[in-house]
Short mmCIF file of N, CA and C in Angstrom, two decimals:
data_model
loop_
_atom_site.label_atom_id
_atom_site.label_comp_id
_atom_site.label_asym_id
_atom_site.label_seq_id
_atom_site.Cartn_x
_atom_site.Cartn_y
_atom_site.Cartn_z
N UNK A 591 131.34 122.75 110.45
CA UNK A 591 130.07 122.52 111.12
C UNK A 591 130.14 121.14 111.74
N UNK A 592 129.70 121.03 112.99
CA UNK A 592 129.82 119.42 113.54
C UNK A 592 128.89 118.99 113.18
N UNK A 593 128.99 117.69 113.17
CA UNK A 593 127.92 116.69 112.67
C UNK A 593 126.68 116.58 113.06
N UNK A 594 126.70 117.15 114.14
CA UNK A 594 124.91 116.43 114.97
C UNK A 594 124.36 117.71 114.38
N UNK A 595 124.86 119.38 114.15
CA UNK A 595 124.78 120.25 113.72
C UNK A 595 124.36 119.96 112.02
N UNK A 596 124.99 119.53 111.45
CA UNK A 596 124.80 119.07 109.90
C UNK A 596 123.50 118.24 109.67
N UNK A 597 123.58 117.47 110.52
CA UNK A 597 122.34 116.15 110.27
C UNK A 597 120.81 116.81 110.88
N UNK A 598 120.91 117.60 112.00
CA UNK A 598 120.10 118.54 112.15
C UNK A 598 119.46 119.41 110.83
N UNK A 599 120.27 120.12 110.35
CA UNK A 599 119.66 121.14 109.23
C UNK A 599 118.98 120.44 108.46
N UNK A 600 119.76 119.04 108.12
CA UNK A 600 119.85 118.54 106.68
C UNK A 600 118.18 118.08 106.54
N UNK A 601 117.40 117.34 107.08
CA UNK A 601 115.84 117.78 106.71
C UNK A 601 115.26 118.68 106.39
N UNK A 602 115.33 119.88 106.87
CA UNK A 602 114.80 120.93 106.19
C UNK A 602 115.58 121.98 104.73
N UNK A 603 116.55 121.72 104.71
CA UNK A 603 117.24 121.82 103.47
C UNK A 603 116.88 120.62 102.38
N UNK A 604 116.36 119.18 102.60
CA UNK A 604 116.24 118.60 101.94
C UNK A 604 114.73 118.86 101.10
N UNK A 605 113.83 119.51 102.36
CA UNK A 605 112.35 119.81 101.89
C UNK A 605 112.68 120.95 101.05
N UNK A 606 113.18 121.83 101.58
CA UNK A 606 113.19 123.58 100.45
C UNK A 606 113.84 123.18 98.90
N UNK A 607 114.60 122.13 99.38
CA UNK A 607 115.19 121.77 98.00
C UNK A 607 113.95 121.40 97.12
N UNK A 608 113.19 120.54 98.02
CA UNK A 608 112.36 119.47 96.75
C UNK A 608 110.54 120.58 96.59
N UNK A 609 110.74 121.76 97.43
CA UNK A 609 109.76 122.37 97.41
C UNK A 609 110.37 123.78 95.97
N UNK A 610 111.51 123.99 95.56
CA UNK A 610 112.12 124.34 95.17
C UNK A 610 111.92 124.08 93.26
N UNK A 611 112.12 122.51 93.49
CA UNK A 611 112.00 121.64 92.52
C UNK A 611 110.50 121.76 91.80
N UNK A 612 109.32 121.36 92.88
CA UNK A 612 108.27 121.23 92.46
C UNK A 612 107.59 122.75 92.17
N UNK A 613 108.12 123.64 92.68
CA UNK A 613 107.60 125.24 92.17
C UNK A 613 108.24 125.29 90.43
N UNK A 614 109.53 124.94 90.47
CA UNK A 614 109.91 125.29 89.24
C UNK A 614 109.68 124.29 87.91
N UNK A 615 109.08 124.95 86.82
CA UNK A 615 108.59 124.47 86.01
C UNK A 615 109.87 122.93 85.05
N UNK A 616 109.20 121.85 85.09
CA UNK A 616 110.90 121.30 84.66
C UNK A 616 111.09 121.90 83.45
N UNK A 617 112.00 121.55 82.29
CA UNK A 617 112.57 122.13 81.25
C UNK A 617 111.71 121.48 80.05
N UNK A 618 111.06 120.44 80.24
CA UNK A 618 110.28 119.97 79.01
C UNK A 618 108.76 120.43 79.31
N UNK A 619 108.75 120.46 80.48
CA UNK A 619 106.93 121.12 80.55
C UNK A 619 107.12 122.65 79.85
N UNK A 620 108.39 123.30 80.63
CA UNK A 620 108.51 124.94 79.93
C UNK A 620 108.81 125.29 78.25
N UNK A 621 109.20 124.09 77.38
CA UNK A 621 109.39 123.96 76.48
C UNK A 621 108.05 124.11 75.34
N UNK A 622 106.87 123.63 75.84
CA UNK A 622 105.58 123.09 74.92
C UNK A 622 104.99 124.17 75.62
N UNK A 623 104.61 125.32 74.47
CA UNK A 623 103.70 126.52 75.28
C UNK A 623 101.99 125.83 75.68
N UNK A 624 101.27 126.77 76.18
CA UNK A 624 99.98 125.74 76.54
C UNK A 624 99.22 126.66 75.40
N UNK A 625 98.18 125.31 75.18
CA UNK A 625 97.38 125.62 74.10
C UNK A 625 96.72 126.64 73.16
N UNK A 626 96.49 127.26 74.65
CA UNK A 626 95.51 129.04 74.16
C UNK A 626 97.00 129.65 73.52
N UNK A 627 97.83 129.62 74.19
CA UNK A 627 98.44 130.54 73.31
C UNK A 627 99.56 130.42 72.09
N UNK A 628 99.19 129.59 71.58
CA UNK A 628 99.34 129.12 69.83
C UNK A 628 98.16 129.85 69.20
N UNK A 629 98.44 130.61 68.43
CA UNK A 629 97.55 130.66 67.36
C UNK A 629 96.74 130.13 66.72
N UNK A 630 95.53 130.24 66.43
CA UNK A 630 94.65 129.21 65.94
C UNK A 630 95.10 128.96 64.16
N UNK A 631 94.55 128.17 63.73
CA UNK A 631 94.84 127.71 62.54
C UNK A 631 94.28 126.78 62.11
N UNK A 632 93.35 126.48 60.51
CA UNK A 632 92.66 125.61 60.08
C UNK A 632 93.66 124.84 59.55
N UNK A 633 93.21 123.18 59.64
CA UNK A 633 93.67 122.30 58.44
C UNK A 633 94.02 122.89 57.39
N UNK A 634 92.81 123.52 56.89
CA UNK A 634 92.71 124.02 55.09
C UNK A 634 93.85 125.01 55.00
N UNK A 635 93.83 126.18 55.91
CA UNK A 635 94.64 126.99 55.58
C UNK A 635 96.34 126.30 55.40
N UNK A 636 96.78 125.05 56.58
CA UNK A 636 98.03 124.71 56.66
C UNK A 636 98.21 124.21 55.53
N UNK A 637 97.31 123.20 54.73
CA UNK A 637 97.33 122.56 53.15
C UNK A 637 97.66 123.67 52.32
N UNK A 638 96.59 124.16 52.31
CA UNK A 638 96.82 125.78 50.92
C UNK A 638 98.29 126.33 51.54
N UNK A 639 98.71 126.47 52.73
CA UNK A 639 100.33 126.81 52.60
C UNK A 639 100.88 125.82 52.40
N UNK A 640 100.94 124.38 52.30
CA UNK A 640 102.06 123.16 52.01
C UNK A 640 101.45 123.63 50.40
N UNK A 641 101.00 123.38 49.81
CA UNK A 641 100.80 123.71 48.07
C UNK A 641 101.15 124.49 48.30
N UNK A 642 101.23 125.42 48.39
CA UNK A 642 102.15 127.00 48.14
C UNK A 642 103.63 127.26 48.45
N UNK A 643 103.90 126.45 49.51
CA UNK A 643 105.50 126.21 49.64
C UNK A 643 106.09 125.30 48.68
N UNK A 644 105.40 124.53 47.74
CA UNK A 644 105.84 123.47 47.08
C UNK A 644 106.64 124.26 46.37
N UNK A 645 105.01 125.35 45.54
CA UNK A 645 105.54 126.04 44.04
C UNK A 645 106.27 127.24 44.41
N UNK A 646 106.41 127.79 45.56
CA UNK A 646 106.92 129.04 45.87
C UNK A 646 108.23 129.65 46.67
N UNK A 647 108.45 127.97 47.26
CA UNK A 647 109.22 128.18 48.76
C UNK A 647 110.59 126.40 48.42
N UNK A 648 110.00 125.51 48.27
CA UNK A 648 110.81 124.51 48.51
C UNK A 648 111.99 124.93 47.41
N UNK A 649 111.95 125.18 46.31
CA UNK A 649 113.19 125.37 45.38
C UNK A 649 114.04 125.98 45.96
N UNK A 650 114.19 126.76 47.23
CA UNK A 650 114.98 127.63 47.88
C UNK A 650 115.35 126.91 48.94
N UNK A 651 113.94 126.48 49.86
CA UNK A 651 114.12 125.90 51.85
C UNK A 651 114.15 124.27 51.59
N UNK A 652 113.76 123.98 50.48
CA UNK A 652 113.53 122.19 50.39
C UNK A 652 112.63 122.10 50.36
N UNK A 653 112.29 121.19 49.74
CA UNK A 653 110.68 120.11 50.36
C UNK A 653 110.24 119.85 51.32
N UNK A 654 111.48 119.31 52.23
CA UNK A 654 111.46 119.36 53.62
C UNK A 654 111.58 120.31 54.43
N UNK A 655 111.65 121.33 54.32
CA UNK A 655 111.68 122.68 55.03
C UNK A 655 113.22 122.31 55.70
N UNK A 656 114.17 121.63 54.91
CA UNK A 656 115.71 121.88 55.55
C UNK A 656 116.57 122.70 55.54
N UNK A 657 116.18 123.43 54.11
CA UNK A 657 116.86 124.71 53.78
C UNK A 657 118.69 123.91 53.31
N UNK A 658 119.18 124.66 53.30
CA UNK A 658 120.73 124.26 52.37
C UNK A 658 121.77 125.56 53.06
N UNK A 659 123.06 125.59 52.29
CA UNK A 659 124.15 125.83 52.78
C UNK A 659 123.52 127.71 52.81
N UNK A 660 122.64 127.82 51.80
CA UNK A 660 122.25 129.45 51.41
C UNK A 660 121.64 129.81 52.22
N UNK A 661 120.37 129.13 52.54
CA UNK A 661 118.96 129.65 52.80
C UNK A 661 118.57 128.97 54.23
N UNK A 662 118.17 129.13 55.31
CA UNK A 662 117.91 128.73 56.25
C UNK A 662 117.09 127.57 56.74
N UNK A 663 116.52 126.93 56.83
CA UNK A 663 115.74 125.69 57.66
C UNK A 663 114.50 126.42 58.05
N UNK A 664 113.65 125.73 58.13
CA UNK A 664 112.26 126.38 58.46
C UNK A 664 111.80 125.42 59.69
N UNK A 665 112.75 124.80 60.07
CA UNK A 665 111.84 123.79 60.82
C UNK A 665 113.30 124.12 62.21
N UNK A 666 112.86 124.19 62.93
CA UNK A 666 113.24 124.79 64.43
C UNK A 666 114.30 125.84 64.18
N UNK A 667 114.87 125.72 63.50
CA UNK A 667 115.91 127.56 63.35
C UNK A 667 114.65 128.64 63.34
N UNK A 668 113.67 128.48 62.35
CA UNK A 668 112.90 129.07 62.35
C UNK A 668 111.79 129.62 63.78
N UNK A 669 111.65 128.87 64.30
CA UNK A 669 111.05 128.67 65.72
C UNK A 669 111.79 129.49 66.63
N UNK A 670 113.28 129.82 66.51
CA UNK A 670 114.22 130.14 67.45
C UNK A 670 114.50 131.38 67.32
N UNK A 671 114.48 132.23 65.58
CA UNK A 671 114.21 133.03 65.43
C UNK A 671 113.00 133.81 65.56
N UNK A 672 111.95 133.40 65.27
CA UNK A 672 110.82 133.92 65.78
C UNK A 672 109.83 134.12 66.44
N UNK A 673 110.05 132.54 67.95
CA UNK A 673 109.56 132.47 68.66
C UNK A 673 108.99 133.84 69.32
N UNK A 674 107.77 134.55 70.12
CA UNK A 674 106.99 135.10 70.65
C UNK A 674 107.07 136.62 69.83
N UNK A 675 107.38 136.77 68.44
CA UNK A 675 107.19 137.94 68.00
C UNK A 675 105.68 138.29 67.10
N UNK A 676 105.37 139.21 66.86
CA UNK A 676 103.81 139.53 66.45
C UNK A 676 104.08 138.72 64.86
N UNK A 677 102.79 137.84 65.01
CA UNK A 677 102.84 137.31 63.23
C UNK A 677 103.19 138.12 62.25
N UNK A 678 102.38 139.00 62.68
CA UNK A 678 102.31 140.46 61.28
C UNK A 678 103.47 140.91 61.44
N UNK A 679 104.44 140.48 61.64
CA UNK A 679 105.85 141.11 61.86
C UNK A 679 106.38 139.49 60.36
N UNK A 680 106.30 138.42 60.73
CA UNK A 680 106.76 137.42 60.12
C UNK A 680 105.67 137.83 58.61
N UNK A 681 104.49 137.65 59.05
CA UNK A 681 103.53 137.74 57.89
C UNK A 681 104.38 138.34 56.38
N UNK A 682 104.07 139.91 57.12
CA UNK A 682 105.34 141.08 56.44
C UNK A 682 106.53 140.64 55.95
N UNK A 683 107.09 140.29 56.54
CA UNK A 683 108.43 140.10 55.91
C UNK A 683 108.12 138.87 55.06
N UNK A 684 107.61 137.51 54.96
CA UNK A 684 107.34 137.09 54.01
C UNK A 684 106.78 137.52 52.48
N UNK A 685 105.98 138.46 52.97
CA UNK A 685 105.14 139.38 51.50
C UNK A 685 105.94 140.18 51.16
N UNK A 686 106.98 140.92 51.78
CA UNK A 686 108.02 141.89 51.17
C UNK A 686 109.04 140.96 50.85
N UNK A 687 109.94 139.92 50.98
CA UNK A 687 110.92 139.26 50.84
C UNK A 687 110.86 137.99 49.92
N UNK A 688 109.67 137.59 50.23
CA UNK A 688 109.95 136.19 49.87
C UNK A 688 108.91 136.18 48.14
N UNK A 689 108.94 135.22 47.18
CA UNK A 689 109.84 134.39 47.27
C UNK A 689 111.30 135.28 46.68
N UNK A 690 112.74 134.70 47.00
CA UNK A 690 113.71 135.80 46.82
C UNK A 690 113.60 135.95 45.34
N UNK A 691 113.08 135.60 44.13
CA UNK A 691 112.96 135.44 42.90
C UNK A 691 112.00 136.53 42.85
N UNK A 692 111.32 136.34 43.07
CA UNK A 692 109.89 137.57 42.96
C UNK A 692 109.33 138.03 44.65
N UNK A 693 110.08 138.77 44.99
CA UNK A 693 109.42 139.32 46.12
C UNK A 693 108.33 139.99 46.00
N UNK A 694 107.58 140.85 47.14
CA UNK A 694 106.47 141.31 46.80
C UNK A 694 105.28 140.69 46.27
N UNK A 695 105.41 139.27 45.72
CA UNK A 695 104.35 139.13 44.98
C UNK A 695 103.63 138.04 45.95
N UNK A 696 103.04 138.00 46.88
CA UNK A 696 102.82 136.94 47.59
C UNK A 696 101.45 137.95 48.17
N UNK A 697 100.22 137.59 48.25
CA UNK A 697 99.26 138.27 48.90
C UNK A 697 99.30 137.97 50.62
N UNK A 698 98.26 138.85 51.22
CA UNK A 698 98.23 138.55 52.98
C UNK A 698 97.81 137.27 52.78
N UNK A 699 96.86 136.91 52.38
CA UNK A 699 96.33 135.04 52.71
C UNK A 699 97.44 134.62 51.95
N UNK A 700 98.09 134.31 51.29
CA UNK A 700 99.58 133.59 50.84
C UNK A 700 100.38 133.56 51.87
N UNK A 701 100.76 134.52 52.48
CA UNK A 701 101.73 134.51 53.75
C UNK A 701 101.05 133.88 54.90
N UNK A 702 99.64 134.35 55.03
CA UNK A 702 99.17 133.41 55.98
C UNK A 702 99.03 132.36 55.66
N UNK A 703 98.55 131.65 54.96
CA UNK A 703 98.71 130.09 54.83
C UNK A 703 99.87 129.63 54.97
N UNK A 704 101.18 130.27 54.37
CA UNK A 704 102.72 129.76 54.36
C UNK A 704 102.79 129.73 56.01
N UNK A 705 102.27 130.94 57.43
CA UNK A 705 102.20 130.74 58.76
C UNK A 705 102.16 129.78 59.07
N UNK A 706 100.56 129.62 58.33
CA UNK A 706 99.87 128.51 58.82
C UNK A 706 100.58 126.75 58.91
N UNK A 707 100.95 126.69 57.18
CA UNK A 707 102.17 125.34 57.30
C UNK A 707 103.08 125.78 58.42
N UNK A 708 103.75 126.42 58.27
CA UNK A 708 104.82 126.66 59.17
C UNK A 708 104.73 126.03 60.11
N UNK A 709 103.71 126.52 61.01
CA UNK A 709 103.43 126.28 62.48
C UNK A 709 103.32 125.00 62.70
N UNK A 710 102.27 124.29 61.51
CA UNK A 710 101.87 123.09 61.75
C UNK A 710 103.38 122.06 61.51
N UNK A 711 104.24 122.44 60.61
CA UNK A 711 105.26 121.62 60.21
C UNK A 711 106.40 121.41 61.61
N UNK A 712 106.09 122.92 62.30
CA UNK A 712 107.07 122.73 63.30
C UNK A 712 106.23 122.17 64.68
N UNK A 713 105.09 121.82 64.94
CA UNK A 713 104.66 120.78 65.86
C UNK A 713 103.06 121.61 66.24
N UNK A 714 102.73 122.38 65.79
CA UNK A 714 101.28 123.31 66.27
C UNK A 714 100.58 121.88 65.84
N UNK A 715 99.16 122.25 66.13
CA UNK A 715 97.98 121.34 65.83
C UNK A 715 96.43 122.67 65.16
N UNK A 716 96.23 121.71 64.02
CA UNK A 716 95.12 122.77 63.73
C UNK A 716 93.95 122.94 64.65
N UNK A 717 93.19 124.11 64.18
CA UNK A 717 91.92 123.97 65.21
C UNK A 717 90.74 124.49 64.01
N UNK A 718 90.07 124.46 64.56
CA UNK A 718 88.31 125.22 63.91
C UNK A 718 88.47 126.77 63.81
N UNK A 719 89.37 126.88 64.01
CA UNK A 719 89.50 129.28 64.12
C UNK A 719 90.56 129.34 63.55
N UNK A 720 90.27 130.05 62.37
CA UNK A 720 91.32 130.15 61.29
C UNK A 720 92.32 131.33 61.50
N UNK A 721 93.63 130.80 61.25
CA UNK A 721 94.53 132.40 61.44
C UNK A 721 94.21 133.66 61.04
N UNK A 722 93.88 134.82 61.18
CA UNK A 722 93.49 135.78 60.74
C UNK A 722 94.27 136.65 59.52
N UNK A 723 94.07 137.10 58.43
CA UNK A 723 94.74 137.47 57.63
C UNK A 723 95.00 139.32 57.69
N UNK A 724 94.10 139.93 58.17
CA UNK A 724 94.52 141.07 58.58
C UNK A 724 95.66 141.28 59.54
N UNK A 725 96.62 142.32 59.45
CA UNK A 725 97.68 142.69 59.92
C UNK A 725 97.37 143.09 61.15
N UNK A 726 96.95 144.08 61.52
CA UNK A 726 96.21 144.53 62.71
C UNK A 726 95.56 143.16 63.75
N UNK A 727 94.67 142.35 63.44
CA UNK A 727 94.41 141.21 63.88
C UNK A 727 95.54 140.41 64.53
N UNK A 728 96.65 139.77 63.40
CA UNK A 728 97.94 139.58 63.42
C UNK A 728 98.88 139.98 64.08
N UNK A 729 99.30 141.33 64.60
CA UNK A 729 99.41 142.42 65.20
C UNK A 729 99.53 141.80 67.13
N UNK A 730 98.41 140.93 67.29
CA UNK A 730 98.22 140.79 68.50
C UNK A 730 98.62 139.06 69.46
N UNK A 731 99.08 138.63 67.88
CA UNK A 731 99.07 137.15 68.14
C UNK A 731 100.60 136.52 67.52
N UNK A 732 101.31 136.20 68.94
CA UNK A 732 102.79 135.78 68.60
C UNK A 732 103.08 134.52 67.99
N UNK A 733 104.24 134.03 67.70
CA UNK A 733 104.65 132.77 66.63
C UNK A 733 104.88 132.32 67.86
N UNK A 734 104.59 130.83 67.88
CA UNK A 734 105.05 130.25 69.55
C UNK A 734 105.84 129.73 69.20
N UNK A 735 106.75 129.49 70.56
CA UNK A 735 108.16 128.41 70.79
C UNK A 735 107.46 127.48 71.04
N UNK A 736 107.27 126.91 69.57
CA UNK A 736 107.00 125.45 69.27
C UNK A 736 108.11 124.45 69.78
N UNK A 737 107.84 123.22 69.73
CA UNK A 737 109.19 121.84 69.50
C UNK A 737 108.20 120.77 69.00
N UNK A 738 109.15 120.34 68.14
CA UNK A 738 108.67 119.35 67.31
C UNK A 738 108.74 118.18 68.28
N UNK A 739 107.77 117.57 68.04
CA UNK A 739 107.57 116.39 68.77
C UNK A 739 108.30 115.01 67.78
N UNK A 740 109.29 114.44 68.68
CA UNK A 740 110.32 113.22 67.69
C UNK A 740 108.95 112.15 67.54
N UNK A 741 109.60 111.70 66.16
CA UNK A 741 109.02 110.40 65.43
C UNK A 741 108.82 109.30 66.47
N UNK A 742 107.78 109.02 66.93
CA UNK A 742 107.55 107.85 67.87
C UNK A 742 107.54 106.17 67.09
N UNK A 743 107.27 106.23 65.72
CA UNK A 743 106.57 105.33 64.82
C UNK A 743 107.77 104.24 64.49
N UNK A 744 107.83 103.04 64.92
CA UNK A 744 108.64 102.11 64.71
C UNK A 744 109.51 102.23 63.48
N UNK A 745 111.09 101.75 63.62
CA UNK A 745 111.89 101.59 62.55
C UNK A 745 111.47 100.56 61.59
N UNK A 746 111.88 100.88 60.28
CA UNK A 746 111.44 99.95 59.54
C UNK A 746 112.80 99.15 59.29
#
C-alpha cells in the first residue's frame, strides 16, 4: 500500500479502533457482576453461616476457607466452580454432602446461611432481603462471579 494511501485510512481505522474499545466492556468492569444480580443476603444470616462453618466446615476447608491438599478452597475456586448456577443446586449439594463426617445432617437454613458466608467471604455485600431458604425460591437465583476485592489496608 503506498503511503499517502496508508496515512489516508489510518484516521478512520484509528476511530473504529477506539470506538471498538469503548463498546467493549474492559476486563475488570466485566469481572464485578452489577448489584441486582447478586443475591440478596442479611448480615445475620452471613454470621449464623461463619458460626456454622466454624463447628461444621473449617476442620475440613480451614478457618480461612483455604481448604488443604484434600478438600478444596472456598474462597475463589469456589466462585469458579459455581459461578451463575441455581443456588438450590449448591444449597443441595451442601445438605446431601456436606459435612463429609455426617452428611445429610445440615437443614435448608444451615446451607443457606453457609451461602450466605460464602458469598460474603468471597466479596458479596449484605443487604436488608434475606436469602431465601426454599428451594424453589432458590431455584431462580444464581451464585455470582464474585472477585474478592485485594486488601487495600496498610502493611504493618
Amino acid at each position: 500500500m503506498p503511503r499517502k494511501q496508508f496515512f489516508r485510512l489510518m484516521p478512520s481505522g484509528i476511530v473504529g479502533a477506539m470506538a471498538l474499545c469503548v463498546a467493549s466492556p474492559s476486563p475488570l468492569h466485566a469481572a464485578r457482576p452489577a448489584a441486582s444480580s447478586i443475591p440478596s443476603f442479611t448480615a445475620e444470616q452471613a454470621q449464623s453461616g461463619a458460626d456454622l462453618y466454624q463447628r461444621a466446615c473449617a476442620m475440613c476447608h480451614g478457618a480461612d476457607l483455604s481448604g488443604n491438599f484434600q478438600t478444596p478452597s472456598l474462597k475463589g475456586r469456589l466462585v469458579a466452580s459455581w459461578a451463575g448456577t441455581p443456588l438450590s443446586r449448591l444449597t443441595g449439594y451442601i445438605q446431601r454432602a456436606m459435612p463429609l463426617m455426617a452428611p445429610g445432617t445440615l437443614s435448608p437454613e444451615d446451607a443457606t446461611t453457609l451461602v450466605a458466608f460464602l458469598m460474603r467471604e468471597n466479596g458479596a455485600s449484605p443487604a436488608k432481603t434475606a436469602l431465601p431458604i426454599t428451594e424453589k425460591r432458590q431455584a431462580s437465583l444464581k451464585f455470582p462471579a464474585l472477585t474478592i476485592q485485594p486488601d487495600t489496608s496498610p502493611s504493618k
